[in-house]
Amino acid sequence: MVSIDIPPHPWWKPGLDLHRGGDSYAHLLSATRGLLDAVAGVDAPEAVLAEVAGEVSRIAGRLNSYTTSDESQIAGTRMDLPGRGHPLVVPYRTTSWTSVRMTAEVTFTRIHLGDGGAVHGGVTALLFDEVLGRFANHGRQPARTAFLHVNYRRLVPLDVDLDILTKVDRAEGRKLYITAELSHDGTVLADAEGLFVAVSAQ
Ligand SMILES: CCCCCCCC/C=C\CCCCCCCC(=O)SCCNC(=O)CCNC(=O)[C@H](O)C(C)(C)COP(=O)(O)OP(=O)(O)OC[C@H]1O[C@@H](n2cnc3c(N)ncnc32)[C@H](O)[C@@H]1OP(=O)(O)O
């Protein structure tokens, strides 16, 4: 992954170590995403499913004994990893960042499949809220999504590298309007406009 100097998020604790968990957390995240893809695509005998369910429950129980506060969790703060290192966030990879323009790449996988071989529309909206929301916050005052308008222009494929372009459109007082496009080989598959309203720091 390209190393990019991303400005801090306003809700991070000062001095937060953004590499907590090191390579081991990166491997755990990658293995977890692999597990989700495997579950999403599985059709196995019940005995196999029962055995695997037991193993997964045992592993979850082991991690649960280390559950921490949301301010101290690793997930969401590993900017060096796809999707900020959060297992639920679509694993986009930031490729460039200025205060008004951000580019990223994303490859959807089996867990993101809706039907008809295409990505679920809610997952596309999740991706847009994430990239717009992140861009609305890092290096700025904290802000929340007031609205998110998504245009679904083409089916979004799995297992293909796609491009994301995010831009600040305009600022009006506390309101920041941000747009984004998801494209493949120059063809726009979906685009979005979001309004983000700055809020007081908590
Ligand atoms: C160690 C840490 C570990 C944690 C990991 C952290 C890692 C961090 C890294 C990266 C983070 C990136 C993550 C992405 C996050 C994505 C962002 C989200 O999903 S946020 C959640 C979804 N959104 C909500 O839940 C908002 C709920 N709504 C509200 O809170 C309020 O409604 C809010 C703040 C949006 C506005 O409320 P008001 O009271 O502050 O302001 P009012 O006066 O209502 O509006 C201000 C202006 O905005 C307009 N406005 C508000 N809502 C509007 C709307 N829906 N449509 C049009 N205009 C609207 C109004 O008309 C007004 O405009 P006029 O100033 O008069 O010109």
mmCIF file of C-alpha atoms and ligand atoms in Angstrom:
data_model
loop_
_atom_site.group_PDB
_atom_site.id
_atom_site.type_symbol
_atom_site.label_atom_id
_atom_site.label_comp_id
_atom_site.label_asym_id
_atom_site.label_seq_id
_atom_site.Cartn_x
_atom_site.Cartn_y
_atom_site.Cartn_z
ATOM 1 C CA MET A 1 0.000 0.000 0.000
ATOM 2 C CA VAL A 2 1.189 3.523 -0.814
ATOM 3 C CA SER A 3 2.282 5.450 2.270
ATOM 4 C CA ILE A 4 0.339 8.731 2.405
ATOM 5 C CA ASP A 5 0.521 11.504 4.959
ATOM 6 C CA ILE A 6 -3.156 11.679 5.974
ATOM 7 C CA PRO A 7 -4.004 14.490 8.414
ATOM 8 C CA PRO A 8 -5.341 13.432 11.832
ATOM 9 C CA HIS A 9 -8.980 12.687 12.590
ATOM 10 C CA PRO A 10 -10.405 15.251 15.064
ATOM 11 C CA TRP A 11 -11.660 12.562 17.448
ATOM 12 C CA TRP A 12 -8.392 10.704 17.773
ATOM 13 C CA LYS A 13 -6.747 10.897 21.169
ATOM 14 C CA PRO A 14 -3.515 12.958 20.979
ATOM 15 C CA GLY A 15 -0.539 10.687 20.470
ATOM 16 C CA LEU A 16 -2.670 7.697 19.406
ATOM 17 C CA ASP A 17 -0.400 5.000 17.953
ATOM 18 C CA LEU A 18 -1.745 4.421 14.428
ATOM 19 C CA HIS A 19 0.194 1.165 14.016
ATOM 20 C CA ARG A 20 -1.224 -0.727 16.990
ATOM 21 C CA GLY A 21 -1.246 -4.451 16.393
ATOM 22 C CA GLY A 22 1.522 -4.202 13.760
ATOM 23 C CA ASP A 23 1.703 -6.821 11.023
ATOM 24 C CA SER A 24 -0.194 -9.290 13.204
ATOM 25 C CA TYR A 25 -3.338 -7.120 13.131
ATOM 26 C CA ALA A 26 -2.948 -6.717 9.358
ATOM 27 C CA HIS A 27 -2.857 -10.523 9.027
ATOM 28 C CA LEU A 28 -5.876 -10.927 11.332
ATOM 29 C CA LEU A 29 -7.857 -8.408 9.288
ATOM 30 C CA SER A 30 -6.925 -10.059 5.998
ATOM 31 C CA ALA A 31 -7.820 -13.525 7.375
ATOM 32 C CA THR A 32 -11.143 -12.161 8.692
ATOM 33 C CA ARG A 33 -12.034 -10.678 5.313
ATOM 34 C CA GLY A 34 -11.130 -14.042 3.764
ATOM 35 C CA LEU A 35 -13.435 -15.791 6.247
ATOM 36 C CA LEU A 36 -16.333 -13.450 5.363
ATOM 37 C CA ASP A 37 -15.817 -14.141 1.643
ATOM 38 C CA ALA A 38 -15.711 -17.887 2.337
ATOM 39 C CA VAL A 39 -18.930 -17.796 4.408
ATOM 40 C CA ALA A 40 -20.697 -15.665 1.783
ATOM 41 C CA GLY A 41 -19.912 -18.228 -0.931
ATOM 42 C CA VAL A 42 -20.171 -21.519 0.952
ATOM 43 C CA ASP A 43 -22.376 -24.544 0.278
ATOM 44 C CA ALA A 44 -20.917 -27.317 2.444
ATOM 45 C CA PRO A 45 -22.343 -30.339 4.298
ATOM 46 C CA GLU A 46 -23.952 -29.484 7.644
ATOM 47 C CA ALA A 47 -21.330 -31.462 9.554
ATOM 48 C CA VAL A 48 -18.585 -29.277 8.073
ATOM 49 C CA LEU A 49 -20.539 -26.110 8.846
ATOM 50 C CA ALA A 50 -21.107 -27.231 12.453
ATOM 51 C CA GLU A 51 -17.423 -27.980 12.959
ATOM 52 C CA VAL A 52 -16.308 -24.649 11.476
ATOM 53 C CA ALA A 53 -18.953 -22.772 13.517
ATOM 54 C CA GLY A 54 -17.446 -24.225 16.680
ATOM 55 C CA GLU A 55 -13.943 -23.156 15.668
ATOM 56 C CA VAL A 56 -15.032 -19.628 14.753
ATOM 57 C CA SER A 57 -16.946 -19.247 18.043
ATOM 58 C CA ARG A 58 -13.888 -20.364 19.975
ATOM 59 C CA ILE A 59 -11.720 -17.803 18.139
ATOM 60 C CA ALA A 60 -14.266 -14.995 18.748
ATOM 61 C CA GLY A 61 -14.342 -15.895 22.434
ATOM 62 C CA ARG A 62 -10.561 -15.642 22.599
ATOM 63 C CA LEU A 63 -10.613 -12.130 21.083
ATOM 64 C CA ASN A 64 -13.592 -11.083 23.245
ATOM 65 C CA SER A 65 -11.432 -11.400 26.335
ATOM 66 C CA TYR A 66 -9.391 -8.487 24.925
ATOM 67 C CA THR A 67 -12.334 -6.172 24.034
ATOM 68 C CA THR A 68 -11.454 -2.542 24.789
ATOM 69 C CA SER A 69 -13.180 0.867 24.621
ATOM 70 C CA ASP A 70 -14.053 2.297 21.195
ATOM 71 C CA GLU A 71 -11.342 4.937 21.748
ATOM 72 C CA SER A 72 -8.688 2.264 22.153
ATOM 73 C CA GLN A 73 -9.721 -0.320 19.558
ATOM 74 C CA ILE A 74 -7.413 -0.854 16.605
ATOM 75 C CA ALA A 75 -10.165 -1.177 13.982
ATOM 76 C CA GLY A 76 -10.783 2.095 12.130
ATOM 77 C CA THR A 77 -7.470 3.716 12.991
ATOM 78 C CA ARG A 78 -5.018 1.760 10.836
ATOM 79 C CA MET A 79 -4.770 4.227 7.967
ATOM 80 C CA ASP A 80 -2.010 2.077 6.414
ATOM 81 C CA LEU A 81 -4.475 -0.787 5.846
ATOM 82 C CA PRO A 82 -7.399 -1.121 3.395
ATOM 83 C CA GLY A 83 -10.652 0.303 4.771
ATOM 84 C CA ARG A 84 -8.847 1.952 7.708
ATOM 85 C CA GLY A 85 -8.225 -1.534 9.035
ATOM 86 C CA HIS A 86 -11.889 -1.979 9.977
ATOM 87 C CA PRO A 87 -13.457 -5.344 9.055
ATOM 88 C CA LEU A 88 -16.847 -3.826 8.129
ATOM 89 C CA VAL A 89 -15.486 -0.946 6.040
ATOM 90 C CA VAL A 90 -15.102 -1.716 2.327
ATOM 91 C CA PRO A 91 -11.353 -2.297 1.808
ATOM 92 C CA TYR A 92 -10.492 0.744 -0.318
ATOM 93 C CA ARG A 93 -6.856 1.809 -0.623
ATOM 94 C CA THR A 94 -6.063 5.530 -0.541
ATOM 95 C CA THR A 95 -3.675 6.512 -3.362
ATOM 96 C CA SER A 96 -3.478 10.317 -3.038
ATOM 97 C CA TRP A 97 -4.710 13.017 -0.690
ATOM 98 C CA THR A 98 -4.837 16.821 -0.716
ATOM 99 C CA SER A 99 -7.190 19.034 1.317
ATOM 100 C CA VAL A 100 -9.652 19.156 -1.604
ATOM 101 C CA ARG A 101 -9.103 15.932 -3.576
ATOM 102 C CA MET A 102 -8.617 12.302 -2.646
ATOM 103 C CA THR A 103 -8.142 9.254 -4.866
ATOM 104 C CA ALA A 104 -8.469 5.613 -3.912
ATOM 105 C CA GLU A 105 -8.856 2.142 -5.395
ATOM 106 C CA VAL A 106 -11.243 -0.591 -4.355
ATOM 107 C CA THR A 107 -11.865 -4.216 -5.285
ATOM 108 C CA PHE A 108 -15.157 -5.710 -4.170
ATOM 109 C CA THR A 109 -15.250 -9.410 -3.268
ATOM 110 C CA ARG A 110 -17.804 -12.151 -2.589
ATOM 111 C CA ILE A 111 -19.012 -10.661 0.706
ATOM 112 C CA HIS A 112 -20.168 -7.555 -1.208
ATOM 113 C CA LEU A 113 -22.302 -9.451 -3.748
ATOM 114 C CA GLY A 114 -25.958 -8.438 -3.999
ATOM 115 C CA ASP A 115 -27.572 -10.316 -6.840
ATOM 116 C CA GLY A 116 -27.142 -10.602 -10.595
ATOM 117 C CA GLY A 117 -23.362 -10.773 -10.124
ATOM 118 C CA ALA A 118 -23.221 -7.144 -8.978
ATOM 119 C CA VAL A 119 -22.275 -5.357 -5.765
ATOM 120 C CA HIS A 120 -25.133 -4.738 -3.283
ATOM 121 C CA GLY A 121 -26.331 -1.119 -3.543
ATOM 122 C CA GLY A 122 -26.080 -0.629 0.206
ATOM 123 C CA VAL A 123 -22.410 -1.565 0.060
ATOM 124 C CA THR A 124 -21.806 1.092 -2.609
ATOM 125 C CA ALA A 125 -23.537 3.637 -0.328
ATOM 126 C CA LEU A 126 -21.404 2.449 2.599
ATOM 127 C CA LEU A 127 -18.276 3.012 0.534
ATOM 128 C CA PHE A 128 -19.372 6.532 -0.400
ATOM 129 C CA ASP A 129 -20.321 7.493 3.186
ATOM 130 C CA GLU A 130 -16.940 6.205 4.293
ATOM 131 C CA VAL A 131 -14.755 7.989 1.731
ATOM 132 C CA LEU A 132 -16.774 11.217 1.818
ATOM 133 C CA GLY A 133 -17.062 11.117 5.618
ATOM 134 C CA ARG A 134 -13.410 10.439 6.108
ATOM 135 C CA PHE A 135 -12.461 13.236 3.746
ATOM 136 C CA ALA A 136 -14.936 15.559 5.568
ATOM 137 C CA ASN A 137 -13.213 14.868 8.903
ATOM 138 C CA HIS A 138 -9.477 14.328 8.563
ATOM 139 C CA GLY A 139 -7.638 17.635 8.892
ATOM 140 C CA ARG A 140 -10.968 19.422 9.534
ATOM 141 C CA GLN A 141 -13.486 20.008 12.318
ATOM 142 C CA PRO A 142 -15.525 16.895 13.172
ATOM 143 C CA ALA A 143 -18.501 16.599 10.792
ATOM 144 C CA ARG A 144 -21.429 14.243 10.315
ATOM 145 C CA THR A 145 -23.314 13.177 7.213
ATOM 146 C CA ALA A 146 -26.537 15.229 6.851
ATOM 147 C CA PHE A 147 -27.441 13.649 3.505
ATOM 148 C CA LEU A 148 -25.915 11.243 1.030
ATOM 149 C CA HIS A 149 -27.304 11.066 -2.515
ATOM 150 C CA VAL A 150 -26.117 8.087 -4.588
ATOM 151 C CA ASN A 151 -26.674 7.613 -8.340
ATOM 152 C CA TYR A 152 -26.327 3.982 -9.455
ATOM 153 C CA ARG A 153 -25.433 4.313 -13.142
ATOM 154 C CA ARG A 154 -24.065 0.832 -13.998
ATOM 155 C CA LEU A 155 -23.792 -2.539 -12.250
ATOM 156 C CA VAL A 156 -20.675 -2.586 -10.066
ATOM 157 C CA PRO A 157 -18.596 -5.754 -10.659
ATOM 158 C CA LEU A 158 -16.729 -7.955 -8.177
ATOM 159 C CA ASP A 159 -13.024 -8.808 -8.387
ATOM 160 C CA VAL A 160 -12.103 -5.836 -10.610
ATOM 161 C CA ASP A 161 -9.918 -2.880 -9.581
ATOM 162 C CA LEU A 162 -12.082 0.264 -9.519
ATOM 163 C CA ASP A 163 -11.156 3.930 -9.070
ATOM 164 C CA ILE A 164 -12.585 6.409 -6.573
ATOM 165 C CA LEU A 165 -12.256 10.174 -6.976
ATOM 166 C CA THR A 166 -13.495 12.384 -4.125
ATOM 167 C CA LYS A 167 -13.571 16.188 -4.242
ATOM 168 C CA VAL A 168 -14.669 19.054 -2.046
ATOM 169 C CA ASP A 169 -17.333 20.794 -4.098
ATOM 170 C CA ARG A 170 -18.010 23.798 -1.876
ATOM 171 C CA ALA A 171 -18.104 25.014 1.716
ATOM 172 C CA GLU A 172 -20.871 27.210 3.174
ATOM 173 C CA GLY A 173 -20.219 28.006 6.829
ATOM 174 C CA ARG A 174 -20.513 24.708 8.771
ATOM 175 C CA LYS A 175 -21.704 22.916 5.629
ATOM 176 C CA LEU A 176 -19.290 21.056 3.361
ATOM 177 C CA TYR A 177 -20.548 19.568 0.071
ATOM 178 C CA ILE A 178 -18.412 16.690 -1.190
ATOM 179 C CA THR A 179 -18.767 14.586 -4.341
ATOM 180 C CA ALA A 180 -17.327 11.232 -5.376
ATOM 181 C CA GLU A 181 -17.240 8.941 -8.400
ATOM 182 C CA LEU A 182 -16.664 5.198 -8.592
ATOM 183 C CA SER A 183 -15.389 4.261 -12.039
ATOM 184 C CA HIS A 184 -13.855 1.498 -14.132
ATOM 185 C CA ASP A 185 -11.553 2.300 -17.052
ATOM 186 C CA GLY A 186 -12.985 5.835 -17.183
ATOM 187 C CA THR A 187 -16.654 4.737 -17.098
ATOM 188 C CA VAL A 188 -18.551 6.072 -14.079
ATOM 189 C CA LEU A 189 -20.436 3.219 -12.354
ATOM 190 C CA ALA A 190 -21.866 5.277 -9.489
ATOM 191 C CA ASP A 191 -21.482 8.772 -8.094
ATOM 192 C CA ALA A 192 -22.520 10.545 -4.933
ATOM 193 C CA GLU A 193 -22.980 13.919 -3.324
ATOM 194 C CA GLY A 194 -22.915 14.326 0.445
ATOM 195 C CA LEU A 195 -23.563 17.207 2.809
ATOM 196 C CA PHE A 196 -21.408 17.143 5.933
ATOM 197 C CA VAL A 197 -22.190 19.490 8.807
ATOM 198 C CA ALA A 198 -19.457 20.415 11.269
ATOM 199 C CA VAL A 199 -20.314 19.583 14.876
ATOM 200 C CA SER A 200 -18.671 20.401 18.206
ATOM 201 C CA ALA A 201 -15.829 18.118 19.247
ATOM 202 C CA GLN A 202 -17.015 15.580 21.870
HETATM 203 C C1 LIG B 1 -9.576 5.859 18.495
HETATM 204 C C2 LIG B 1 -10.824 6.046 17.620
HETATM 205 C C3 LIG B 1 -11.461 4.827 17.164
HETATM 206 C C4 LIG B 1 -12.640 5.085 16.300
HETATM 207 C C5 LIG B 1 -12.298 5.063 14.866
HETATM 208 C C6 LIG B 1 -12.359 6.433 14.295
HETATM 209 C C7 LIG B 1 -11.648 6.468 13.028
HETATM 210 C C8 LIG B 1 -11.946 7.741 12.320
HETATM 211 C C9 LIG B 1 -11.475 7.725 10.966
HETATM 212 C C10 LIG B 1 -12.249 8.122 9.978
HETATM 213 C C11 LIG B 1 -13.671 8.523 10.237
HETATM 214 C C12 LIG B 1 -14.437 8.480 8.977
HETATM 215 C C13 LIG B 1 -15.677 7.689 9.208
HETATM 216 C C14 LIG B 1 -16.686 8.038 8.226
HETATM 217 C C15 LIG B 1 -17.874 8.560 8.941
HETATM 218 C C16 LIG B 1 -18.945 8.867 7.993
HETATM 219 C C17 LIG B 1 -19.806 9.957 8.525
HETATM 220 C C18 LIG B 1 -21.055 9.423 9.115
HETATM 221 O O1 LIG B 1 -21.564 8.426 8.692
HETATM 222 S S1 LIG B 1 -21.743 10.297 10.433
HETATM 223 C C19 LIG B 1 -23.130 9.255 10.901
HETATM 224 C C20 LIG B 1 -24.359 9.508 10.084
HETATM 225 N N1 LIG B 1 -24.872 10.849 10.316
HETATM 226 C C21 LIG B 1 -25.523 11.151 11.445
HETATM 227 O O2 LIG B 1 -25.765 10.338 12.317
HETATM 228 C C22 LIG B 1 -25.946 12.608 11.567
HETATM 229 C C23 LIG B 1 -27.253 12.769 12.354
HETATM 230 N N2 LIG B 1 -27.675 14.168 12.223
HETATM 231 C C24 LIG B 1 -27.140 15.134 12.988
HETATM 232 O O3 LIG B 1 -26.330 14.866 13.870
HETATM 233 C C25 LIG B 1 -27.580 16.525 12.698
HETATM 234 O O4 LIG B 1 -28.782 16.520 11.963
HETATM 235 C C26 LIG B 1 -26.503 17.341 11.884
HETATM 236 C C27 LIG B 1 -25.180 17.387 12.685
HETATM 237 C C28 LIG B 1 -26.248 16.748 10.492
HETATM 238 C C29 LIG B 1 -26.989 18.784 11.711
HETATM 239 O O5 LIG B 1 -27.544 19.191 12.930
HETATM 240 P P1 LIG B 1 -27.170 20.593 13.607
HETATM 241 O O6 LIG B 1 -28.158 20.805 14.726
HETATM 242 O O7 LIG B 1 -25.714 20.613 13.961
HETATM 243 O O8 LIG B 1 -27.350 21.673 12.498
HETATM 244 P P2 LIG B 1 -28.688 22.165 11.703
HETATM 245 O O9 LIG B 1 -28.950 23.546 12.155
HETATM 246 O O10 LIG B 1 -29.791 21.171 11.788
HETATM 247 O O11 LIG B 1 -28.132 22.174 10.185
HETATM 248 C C30 LIG B 1 -27.019 22.970 9.838
HETATM 249 C C31 LIG B 1 -27.190 23.357 8.388
HETATM 250 O O12 LIG B 1 -27.222 22.158 7.593
HETATM 251 C C32 LIG B 1 -28.499 22.084 6.863
HETATM 252 N N3 LIG B 1 -28.939 20.697 6.845
HETATM 253 C C33 LIG B 1 -28.926 19.814 7.861
HETATM 254 N N4 LIG B 1 -29.397 18.640 7.472
HETATM 255 C C34 LIG B 1 -29.706 18.772 6.172
HETATM 256 C C35 LIG B 1 -30.218 17.872 5.182
HETATM 257 N N5 LIG B 1 -30.500 16.598 5.472
HETATM 258 N N6 LIG B 1 -30.402 18.343 3.935
HETATM 259 C C36 LIG B 1 -30.096 19.635 3.606
HETATM 260 N N7 LIG B 1 -29.592 20.537 4.512
HETATM 261 C C37 LIG B 1 -29.418 20.096 5.754
HETATM 262 C C38 LIG B 1 -29.459 22.953 7.669
HETATM 263 O O13 LIG B 1 -30.535 23.415 6.877
HETATM 264 C C39 LIG B 1 -28.524 24.058 8.125
HETATM 265 O O14 LIG B 1 -28.332 24.918 7.009
HETATM 266 P P3 LIG B 1 -28.173 26.550 7.200
HETATM 267 O O15 LIG B 1 -27.004 26.736 8.139
HETATM 268 O O16 LIG B 1 -29.484 26.988 7.832
HETATM 269 O O17 LIG B 1 -27.908 27.061 5.819
#
